[in-house]
Tab-separated table of C-alpha atoms in Angstrom:
chain	number	residue	atom	x	y	z
A	211	MET	CA	45.825	61.752	173.508
A	212	ASN	CA	45.177	60.961	177.055
A	213	LEU	CA	45.489	63.037	179.988
A	214	LYS	CA	48.148	61.530	181.431
A	215	LYS	CA	50.421	62.370	178.134
A	216	LEU	CA	48.681	65.689	178.459
A	217	PHE	CA	49.896	66.508	181.408
A	218	ALA	CA	53.219	64.617	181.053
A	219	GLY	CA	53.991	67.448	178.162
A	220	ILE	CA	52.771	70.258	179.962
A	221	ALA	CA	55.294	69.524	182.725
A	222	VAL	CA	57.985	68.841	180.104
A	223	HIS	CA	57.428	72.394	178.299
A	224	ALA	CA	57.116	74.115	181.537
A	225	ALA	CA	60.252	72.429	183.008
A	226	LEU	CA	61.930	73.298	179.651
A	227	VAL	CA	60.935	76.961	180.022
A	228	VAL	CA	62.015	77.623	183.638
A	229	VAL	CA	65.821	76.008	182.583
A	230	ALA	CA	65.850	78.391	180.215
A	231	PHE	CA	64.856	81.306	181.835
A	232	PHE	CA	67.500	80.808	184.533
A	233	ALA	CA	70.178	80.154	181.645
A	234	THR	CA	69.229	83.579	179.554
A	235	GLY	CA	68.019	85.579	182.370
A	236	PRO	CA	71.194	86.859	184.142
A	237	LEU	CA	72.273	87.414	179.392
A	238	LEU	CA	69.297	89.472	179.260
A	239	TRP	CA	69.527	91.024	182.318
A	240	MET	CA	72.964	92.310	181.705
A	241	LEU	CA	71.897	93.747	178.423
A	242	SER	CA	68.868	95.493	180.070
A	243	ALA	CA	71.198	97.035	182.666
A	244	SER	CA	73.290	98.277	180.230
A	245	LEU	CA	70.809	100.290	179.026
A	246	MET	CA	69.193	101.762	181.869
A	247	PRO	CA	70.261	105.609	183.522
A	248	ASP	CA	72.872	105.830	186.194
A	249	MET	CA	72.107	103.965	189.823
A	250	ALA	CA	68.870	102.553	188.010
A	251	ALA	CA	70.286	98.831	188.404
A	252	THR	CA	70.812	99.118	191.651
A	253	ARG	CA	67.489	100.107	192.830
A	254	LEU	CA	64.997	98.441	195.164
A	255	PRO	CA	62.679	96.600	193.671
A	256	PRO	CA	65.085	95.680	190.932
A	257	LEU	CA	64.065	96.764	187.296
A	258	LEU	CA	64.047	93.846	184.539
A	259	TRP	CA	64.152	96.864	182.043
A	260	PRO	CA	64.975	99.661	181.662
A	261	GLU	CA	62.028	102.452	182.127
A	262	THR	CA	64.054	105.059	178.828
A	263	ILE	CA	66.672	102.868	176.901
A	264	ASN	CA	70.036	105.363	177.643
A	265	PRO	CA	72.780	103.920	175.753
A	266	ALA	CA	75.198	106.663	176.962
A	267	HIS	CA	77.310	104.110	178.608
A	268	TYR	CA	78.302	102.554	174.982
A	269	ARG	CA	79.376	106.048	174.305
A	270	THR	CA	81.876	106.212	177.597
A	271	LEU	CA	83.239	103.374	176.722
A	272	PHE	CA	84.318	104.051	173.371
A	273	SER	CA	85.306	106.965	174.632
A	274	GLN	CA	87.235	106.996	177.645
A	275	LEU	CA	88.996	103.346	176.969
A	276	ASN	CA	90.693	102.734	173.389
A	277	LEU	CA	88.075	99.271	173.422
A	278	LEU	CA	89.435	98.936	169.002
A	279	ARG	CA	92.937	98.551	170.363
A	280	TYR	CA	91.912	96.149	173.046
A	281	MET	CA	89.497	93.990	170.987
A	282	GLY	CA	91.866	93.911	168.798
A	283	ASN	CA	94.600	92.814	170.732
A	284	SER	CA	91.906	90.344	172.045
A	285	PHE	CA	90.739	88.980	168.299
A	286	ILE	CA	94.726	88.632	167.421
A	287	LEU	CA	95.291	86.136	170.399
A	288	ALA	CA	92.320	84.509	170.340
A	289	VAL	CA	92.986	83.427	166.092
A	290	ALA	CA	96.549	82.635	167.121
A	291	VAL	CA	95.906	80.249	170.368
A	292	THR	CA	93.115	78.795	167.697
A	293	LEU	CA	95.038	77.897	164.790
A	294	LEU	CA	98.443	76.726	166.422
A	295	SER	CA	96.014	74.489	169.027
A	296	LEU	CA	94.447	73.184	166.463
A	297	LEU	CA	96.885	72.235	164.961
A	298	PHE	CA	99.140	71.199	167.467
A	299	ASN	CA	96.464	69.627	169.068
A	300	SER	CA	95.316	67.778	165.689
A	301	LEU	CA	98.815	66.242	165.683
A	302	ALA	CA	98.961	64.719	169.167
A	303	GLY	CA	95.271	63.108	168.721
A	304	TYR	CA	96.278	61.535	165.170
A	305	ALA	CA	99.501	60.171	166.563
A	306	PHE	CA	97.836	59.022	169.745
A	307	ALA	CA	94.716	57.791	167.750
A	308	LYS	CA	97.181	55.782	164.814
A	309	LEU	CA	100.145	56.079	165.516
A	310	HIS	CA	102.345	52.857	166.910
A	311	PHE	CA	105.067	54.086	169.140
A	312	ALA	CA	107.051	52.983	172.329
A	313	GLY	CA	105.443	54.314	175.528
A	314	ARG	CA	101.678	55.745	173.917
A	315	SER	CA	99.996	54.347	176.300
A	316	ALA	CA	101.925	55.634	179.085
A	317	ILE	CA	102.131	58.930	178.412
A	318	PHE	CA	98.491	59.005	177.064
A	319	ARG	CA	97.323	57.828	180.254
A	320	GLY	CA	100.123	60.544	182.267
A	321	LEU	CA	98.206	63.143	179.845
A	322	MET	CA	94.989	62.113	181.579
A	323	ALA	CA	96.000	61.996	185.115
A	324	ALA	CA	97.107	65.568	184.780
A	325	MET	CA	94.030	66.904	183.350
A	326	VAL	CA	93.232	66.859	187.370
A	327	ILE	CA	95.248	69.031	188.208
A	328	PRO	CA	94.116	72.625	188.198
A	329	GLY	CA	95.343	75.208	186.102
A	330	GLN	CA	96.313	77.609	188.815
A	331	VAL	CA	98.757	75.308	190.046
A	332	ALA	CA	100.696	75.646	186.789
A	333	MET	CA	100.578	79.642	186.638
A	334	LEU	CA	103.636	80.406	188.795
A	335	PRO	CA	106.215	77.813	187.185
A	336	LEU	CA	104.920	78.020	183.720
A	337	PHE	CA	105.599	82.534	184.418
A	338	LEU	CA	109.001	81.981	185.332
A	339	MET	CA	109.412	79.569	182.565
A	340	LEU	CA	108.337	82.566	180.325
A	341	ARG	CA	110.641	85.105	182.049
A	342	GLU	CA	113.597	83.270	181.181
A	343	MET	CA	112.678	83.100	177.469
A	344	GLY	CA	111.595	86.826	177.856
A	345	LEU	CA	108.112	86.302	176.889
A	346	VAL	CA	106.547	88.405	179.459
A	347	ASN	CA	104.518	91.183	178.356
A	348	THR	CA	104.463	89.840	174.910
A	349	TYR	CA	101.861	87.719	172.691
A	350	LEU	CA	103.307	84.998	172.753
A	351	GLY	CA	103.856	84.850	176.355
A	352	VAL	CA	100.134	84.697	176.109
A	353	ILE	CA	99.716	82.198	173.150
A	354	VAL	CA	102.726	79.691	174.097
A	355	PRO	CA	100.714	78.805	177.101
A	356	GLY	CA	97.435	78.027	174.818
A	357	MET	CA	99.426	76.036	171.912
A	358	ALA	CA	97.884	73.066	173.230
A	359	SER	CA	95.715	71.471	175.363
A	360	ILE	CA	94.735	67.624	177.018
A	361	PHE	CA	91.052	67.533	176.573
A	362	GLY	CA	91.788	68.978	172.602
A	363	ILE	CA	93.944	66.246	172.280
A	364	PHE	CA	91.559	63.564	174.142
A	365	LEU	CA	88.697	65.350	171.678
A	366	ILE	CA	90.442	64.685	168.669
A	367	ARG	CA	92.178	61.128	169.688
A	368	GLN	CA	88.455	59.904	170.228
A	369	TYR	CA	87.446	60.787	167.198
A	370	ALA	CA	90.400	60.063	165.124
A	371	ARG	CA	90.205	56.334	165.939
A	372	SER	CA	86.831	56.281	164.237
A	373	ILE	CA	88.656	56.172	160.656
A	374	PRO	CA	89.161	52.511	159.230
A	375	ASP	CA	92.760	51.849	159.639
A	376	ALA	CA	92.476	50.333	156.417
A	377	LEU	CA	91.804	53.809	154.688
A	378	LEU	CA	95.339	54.812	156.293
A	379	ASP	CA	96.858	51.533	154.896
A	380	ALA	CA	95.686	52.018	151.732
A	381	ALA	CA	97.603	55.580	151.350
A	382	ARG	CA	100.987	54.230	152.837
A	383	ILE	CA	101.120	51.412	150.122
A	384	ASP	CA	100.449	54.649	147.572
A	385	GLY	CA	103.647	56.030	148.888
A	386	ALA	CA	101.895	58.456	150.664
A	387	SER	CA	103.814	60.317	154.104
A	388	GLU	CA	102.819	60.601	157.678
A	389	TRP	CA	102.375	64.097	156.835
A	390	ARG	CA	100.418	63.542	153.502
A	391	ILE	CA	98.214	61.494	155.769
A	392	TYR	CA	97.305	63.868	158.436
A	393	TRP	CA	97.049	66.661	155.789
A	394	SER	CA	94.559	65.119	152.923
A	395	LEU	CA	92.997	62.407	154.725
A	396	VAL	CA	92.731	62.614	158.426
A	397	LEU	CA	92.542	66.532	159.002
A	398	PRO	CA	88.933	66.699	156.788
A	399	LEU	CA	87.466	63.337	158.513
A	400	CYS	CA	87.880	65.352	161.321
A	401	ARG	CA	86.296	68.506	160.554
A	402	PRO	CA	83.392	68.454	162.379
A	403	ILE	CA	85.426	68.074	165.601
A	404	LEU	CA	88.212	70.521	164.788
A	405	VAL	CA	85.616	73.009	164.303
A	406	THR	CA	84.195	72.238	167.869
A	407	MET	CA	87.750	72.197	169.189
A	408	ALA	CA	87.831	76.072	167.667
A	409	VAL	CA	84.752	77.396	168.874
A	410	PHE	CA	85.724	76.173	172.462
A	411	SER	CA	89.235	77.755	172.004
A	412	PHE	CA	88.191	80.971	170.268
A	413	MET	CA	86.038	80.990	173.708
A	414	GLY	CA	88.343	80.054	175.578
A	415	SER	CA	91.017	82.697	174.645
A	416	TRP	CA	88.714	85.846	174.054
A	417	ASN	CA	87.143	84.987	177.441
A	418	ASP	CA	90.576	84.377	178.985
A	419	PHE	CA	91.297	86.834	181.869
A	420	MET	CA	93.922	85.077	184.049
A	421	TRP	CA	96.769	84.572	182.646
A	422	PRO	CA	96.489	87.968	180.054
A	423	LEU	CA	96.288	89.907	183.360
A	424	ILE	CA	99.791	87.860	185.075
A	425	ILE	CA	101.863	88.125	181.763
A	426	LEU	CA	100.952	91.285	180.301
A	427	THR	CA	102.037	94.505	181.707
A	428	ASP	CA	102.118	96.888	178.903
A	429	ASP	CA	98.668	98.545	178.873
A	430	SER	CA	99.099	98.740	174.723
A	431	LEU	CA	99.137	94.970	174.925
A	432	TYR	CA	96.166	94.321	176.856
A	433	THR	CA	93.340	91.963	176.043
A	434	LEU	CA	89.813	93.452	176.553
A	435	PRO	CA	88.745	91.348	179.370
A	436	VAL	CA	91.282	93.333	181.413
A	437	ALA	CA	90.974	96.191	180.169
A	438	LEU	CA	87.647	96.486	181.227
A	439	ALA	CA	88.655	95.022	184.840
A	440	GLY	CA	90.196	98.214	185.206
A	441	LEU	CA	87.021	99.884	185.306
A	442	MET	CA	86.268	98.070	188.374
A	443	GLY	CA	88.516	100.277	190.474
A	444	GLU	CA	87.750	103.452	189.239
A	445	HIS	CA	83.968	102.986	188.382
A	446	ALA	CA	83.205	100.691	191.184
A	447	GLN	CA	79.683	101.851	191.671
A	448	ASP	CA	78.902	102.165	188.021
A	449	VAL	CA	77.345	98.725	187.337
A	450	GLU	CA	75.346	99.855	184.090
A	451	LEU	CA	78.921	100.877	182.444
A	452	MET	CA	80.287	97.405	183.827
A	453	MET	CA	77.570	95.385	182.348
A	454	ALA	CA	77.721	97.505	178.444
A	455	GLY	CA	81.682	96.778	179.042
A	456	ALA	CA	80.427	92.714	179.343
A	457	VAL	CA	78.001	93.343	176.357
A	458	ILE	CA	80.618	94.298	174.340
A	459	THR	CA	82.980	91.850	175.517
A	460	LEU	CA	80.136	88.655	174.648
A	461	LEU	CA	79.432	89.943	171.040
A	462	PRO	CA	82.013	88.528	169.225
A	463	VAL	CA	82.309	85.050	171.014
A	464	MET	CA	78.119	85.341	170.318
A	465	LEU	CA	78.993	86.053	166.711
A	466	VAL	CA	81.593	83.475	166.449
A	467	PHE	CA	79.319	80.429	168.185
A	468	LEU	CA	76.372	81.290	165.829
A	469	SER	CA	78.129	81.068	162.895
A	470	LEU	CA	79.796	77.697	163.449
A	471	GLN	CA	76.461	76.561	165.436
A	472	ARG	CA	75.818	74.348	162.838
A	473	PHE	CA	78.967	72.361	163.299
A	474	TYR	CA	79.554	72.651	166.442
A	475	ILE	CA	76.885	70.725	167.101
A	476	GLN	CA	77.208	67.984	164.629
A	477	GLY	CA	80.624	67.713	166.226
A	478	LEU	CA	79.648	66.867	169.716
A	479	ILE	CA	76.995	64.634	168.587
A	480	LEU	CA	79.596	62.930	166.507
A	481	GLY	CA	82.038	62.839	169.049
A	482	SER	CA	79.696	61.797	171.608
A	483	LEU	CA	78.706	58.628	168.865
A	484	LYS	CA	82.116	57.872	168.238
A	485	GLY	CA	83.770	58.552	171.175
């Protein structure tokens, strides 16, 4: 190995270390701060690791908040949104990819154009619609807006286009209905991208703060991010307590991501190649 390649390798590894530090540094400091004594996280110069590990803030959270109930609410809503979004996004993605109907291209272009509209713009009309339907302060009020997404439809449509038409035509010749083709052929072939979508949907729903805050008014229905946000008013100076709450919020998402990481990466790679 000549010196040029050696220095190039060292530079690449050094750059990766810097990127990894900035990517994981805030998470590591969040975990570190959650274990510090009171006011230690705001000390100058800042501490990178607690001088003594103090898990009292975790005990405080579980004693002052009904965390298990809030976690249960978040879990129910995240699972429901994930399953329903997989169903509706895959149905729409399959239809746009493989079925021929009037206005298909125009409708799809309209959906793509709607992607540039910020989600906040739709919140007020969406809230008014759900209020007319009597879904304010209900689980359904949180679930319904997340049942389908333009990005999910686009992602699955791009993946489904790679399925050979001859395979679907053979199934139709054998007498299979469109529903049977979708359920027995398309869904199994789209498994990598469906798993990727499931990770996106679960993380998005679990971490969603704004919409549950708007639609839910009963404290017993609060999701975990909404419940923990209440600590900012009651304990505005307790940074360590807030960091402990953030760690608890992050753990389920990390578990889901790590358990599905292999399928998630596979789906992204295949999606980029086939899109």
